[in-house]
Short mmCIF file of C-alpha atoms in Angstrom, two decimals:
data_model
loop_
_atom_site.label_atom_id
_atom_site.label_comp_id
_atom_site.label_asym_id
_atom_site.label_seq_id
_atom_site.Cartn_x
_atom_site.Cartn_y
_atom_site.Cartn_z
CA MET A 1 58.55 58.21 129.74
CA ARG A 2 57.97 61.88 130.33
CA LYS A 3 60.12 61.77 133.43
CA LYS A 4 63.03 60.20 131.54
CA LEU A 5 62.73 62.76 128.78
CA PHE A 6 62.64 65.59 131.35
CA TYR A 7 65.73 64.28 133.19
CA GLY A 8 67.54 63.75 129.88
CA MET A 9 66.85 67.33 128.80
CA LEU A 10 67.91 68.58 132.24
CA VAL A 11 71.21 66.69 132.01
CA LEU A 12 71.87 68.07 128.50
CA CYS A 13 71.22 71.64 129.66
CA VAL A 14 73.50 71.26 132.68
CA MET A 15 76.26 69.80 130.50
CA ALA A 16 75.89 72.54 127.92
CA VAL A 17 76.11 75.29 130.53
CA SER A 18 78.92 73.78 132.58
CA GLY A 19 81.41 72.68 129.87
CA CYS A 20 85.19 73.05 130.39
CA GLU A 21 85.30 76.82 130.91
CA THR A 22 83.67 79.05 133.47
CA LEU A 23 80.48 80.80 132.42
CA PRO A 24 81.99 84.30 131.89
CA LYS A 25 84.82 82.89 129.76
CA LYS A 26 82.38 80.97 127.62
CA PHE A 27 80.01 83.80 126.80
CA ILE A 28 82.17 86.96 126.75
CA ARG A 29 83.35 87.88 123.27
CA LYS A 30 87.12 88.02 122.81
CA LYS A 31 88.74 91.08 121.19
CA PRO A 32 90.19 90.39 117.75
CA LYS A 33 93.97 90.45 117.54
CA PRO A 34 95.36 93.25 115.33
CA ASP A 35 96.86 92.26 111.98
CA TYR A 36 99.87 94.51 112.48
CA THR A 37 101.69 95.22 115.72
CA PRO A 38 104.18 98.07 115.41
CA SER A 39 107.58 97.28 116.79
CA VAL A 40 109.88 99.73 118.48
CA VAL A 41 113.34 100.23 117.00
CA PHE A 42 115.95 101.89 119.14
CA VAL A 43 118.50 103.94 117.26
CA ASP A 44 121.86 104.93 118.62
CA GLN A 45 121.95 108.71 118.95
CA GLY A 46 125.51 109.02 117.67
CA ALA A 47 126.74 111.37 114.96
CA PHE A 48 125.20 110.88 111.53
CA GLN A 49 127.67 109.58 109.00
CA LYS A 50 127.14 109.94 105.26
CA LYS A 51 127.53 106.78 103.29
CA TYR A 52 129.41 108.35 100.38
CA SER A 53 131.40 111.52 99.72
CA ASN A 54 130.06 114.69 98.13
CA GLU A 55 132.20 113.98 95.06
CA TYR A 56 130.46 110.63 94.61
CA TYR A 57 127.00 112.22 94.92
CA TYR A 58 127.92 115.03 92.51
CA LYS A 59 129.23 112.57 89.91
CA THR A 60 126.15 110.39 90.31
CA HIS A 61 123.70 113.27 89.86
CA PHE A 62 125.71 114.61 86.92
CA THR A 63 125.58 111.22 85.19
CA LEU A 64 121.86 110.83 85.89
CA TRP A 65 121.16 114.37 84.67
CA LYS A 66 123.03 113.64 81.45
CA THR A 67 121.05 110.42 80.95
CA TRP A 68 117.68 112.10 81.49
CA GLN A 69 118.68 115.03 79.26
CA ASP A 70 119.55 112.59 76.47
CA GLU A 71 116.21 110.88 77.08
CA ILE A 72 114.41 114.21 76.52
CA LEU A 73 116.23 114.79 73.24
CA LEU A 74 115.59 111.23 72.09
CA ASN A 75 111.84 111.28 72.78
CA LEU A 76 111.06 114.89 71.85
CA GLY A 77 108.08 114.93 69.51
CA GLY A 78 107.08 111.43 70.61
CA ASN A 79 105.49 110.25 73.84
CA ALA A 80 104.56 113.42 75.76
CA LYS A 81 104.37 111.73 79.17
CA LYS A 82 107.84 110.26 78.76
CA VAL A 83 109.29 113.63 77.72
CA LYS A 84 107.59 115.35 80.67
CA ARG A 85 108.93 112.76 83.13
CA SER A 86 112.43 112.95 81.63
CA ALA A 87 112.43 116.74 81.92
CA GLU A 88 111.30 116.63 85.55
CA GLU A 89 113.99 114.08 86.41
CA ALA A 90 116.69 116.05 84.60
CA TYR A 91 115.71 119.20 86.49
CA SER A 92 115.69 117.30 89.79
CA HIS A 93 119.21 115.95 89.26
CA LEU A 94 120.47 119.37 88.17
CA ASP A 95 119.04 120.78 91.41
CA GLN A 96 120.72 118.02 93.42
CA MET A 97 124.03 118.75 91.67
CA SER A 98 123.83 122.39 92.73
CA ARG A 99 123.50 121.38 96.38
CA TYR A 100 126.99 119.90 96.33
CA LEU A 101 128.61 123.01 94.83
CA LYS A 102 129.97 126.07 96.59
CA PRO A 103 127.67 129.14 96.43
CA GLU A 104 129.90 130.90 93.88
CA LYS A 105 129.54 128.00 91.45
CA GLN A 106 125.82 127.60 92.20
CA VAL A 107 125.27 131.08 90.81
CA GLY A 108 126.59 129.90 87.44
CA LEU A 109 124.29 126.86 87.42
CA LYS A 110 121.15 128.74 88.48
CA PRO A 111 120.35 130.33 85.04
CA LEU A 112 120.72 126.93 83.38
CA MET A 113 118.34 125.42 85.92
CA GLU A 114 115.84 128.21 85.27
CA GLU A 115 116.07 127.59 81.54
CA LEU A 116 115.44 123.87 82.03
CA ASP A 117 112.54 124.74 84.35
CA ARG A 118 110.95 126.78 81.54
CA TYR A 119 111.16 123.71 79.29
CA VAL A 120 109.62 121.54 82.02
CA LYS A 121 106.68 123.96 82.25
CA ARG A 122 106.26 123.93 78.47
CA PHE A 123 106.17 120.12 78.49
CA GLN A 124 103.57 120.17 81.26
CA ASN A 125 101.36 122.59 79.30
CA GLY A 126 101.12 120.25 76.37
CA SER A 127 101.14 120.36 72.60
CA ASP A 128 103.65 122.32 70.55
CA SER A 129 103.93 122.69 66.80
CA PRO A 130 106.62 120.78 64.89
CA ALA A 131 108.53 124.06 64.43
CA GLY A 132 108.31 124.67 68.18
CA ILE A 133 109.60 121.18 68.87
CA MET A 134 112.61 121.75 66.60
CA ALA A 135 113.36 125.04 68.38
CA MET A 136 113.07 123.29 71.74
CA LYS A 137 115.39 120.53 70.57
CA SER A 138 117.98 123.09 69.53
CA GLY A 139 117.66 124.91 72.86
CA LEU A 140 117.88 121.69 74.87
CA GLU A 141 120.99 120.60 72.98
CA THR A 142 122.60 123.98 73.70
CA LEU A 143 121.65 123.65 77.37
CA ARG A 144 123.13 120.15 77.49
CA ARG A 145 126.41 121.36 75.98
CA ARG A 146 126.66 124.32 78.35
CA VAL A 147 126.10 122.20 81.47
CA ASN A 148 128.32 119.43 80.16
CA ASN A 149 131.18 121.84 79.35
CA ASP A 150 131.00 123.98 82.49
CA PHE A 151 129.97 121.52 85.21
CA TYR A 152 131.61 118.18 84.54
CA TYR A 153 133.40 116.88 87.63
CA GLU A 154 137.00 117.48 86.59
CA LYS A 155 136.26 121.15 86.00
CA VAL A 156 134.35 121.75 89.26
CA LYS A 157 136.09 119.37 91.66
CA ALA A 158 137.71 122.32 93.47
CA ASP A 159 134.23 123.85 93.92
CA VAL A 160 132.52 120.75 95.36
CA LEU A 161 131.66 121.22 99.02
CA PRO A 162 133.91 119.37 101.49
CA ASP A 163 132.48 116.40 103.37
CA THR A 164 131.05 117.65 106.66
CA VAL A 165 128.29 116.38 108.89
CA ASP A 166 125.85 118.87 110.39
#
């Protein structure tokens, strides 16, 4: 009985060790496969072409500036975070507008941008009194009128930079 048990155990051990794979393949740990494999994208090194014209970009930024400026005036005295975000966006679009203008016309827009930047900083600092808010509203409306009257597309279309690719 002991001999049969010994031979049975011996056969089980031999079968367990031999298996279908070779010994190194069975007991060497495999490296995990990465979740993400970066792929290589080859880009043609031709000339860069803009998707739209400078006029289109100027009009777009002007429209977006006007929308954000109206948003400031609408929410002034209400949600401070919304006013702050609106002011930052309006300033950003005003800055983008200036990039599409000739340097002579940029000089005229620069003081208006600086004025809007002062309002942005005031909104970032925080609370103002109701009288201060009314003064800001009056100043922001004046700023809106000045930009709207002096920098709408029909008035500055001769001063928009021509379409060129660097």
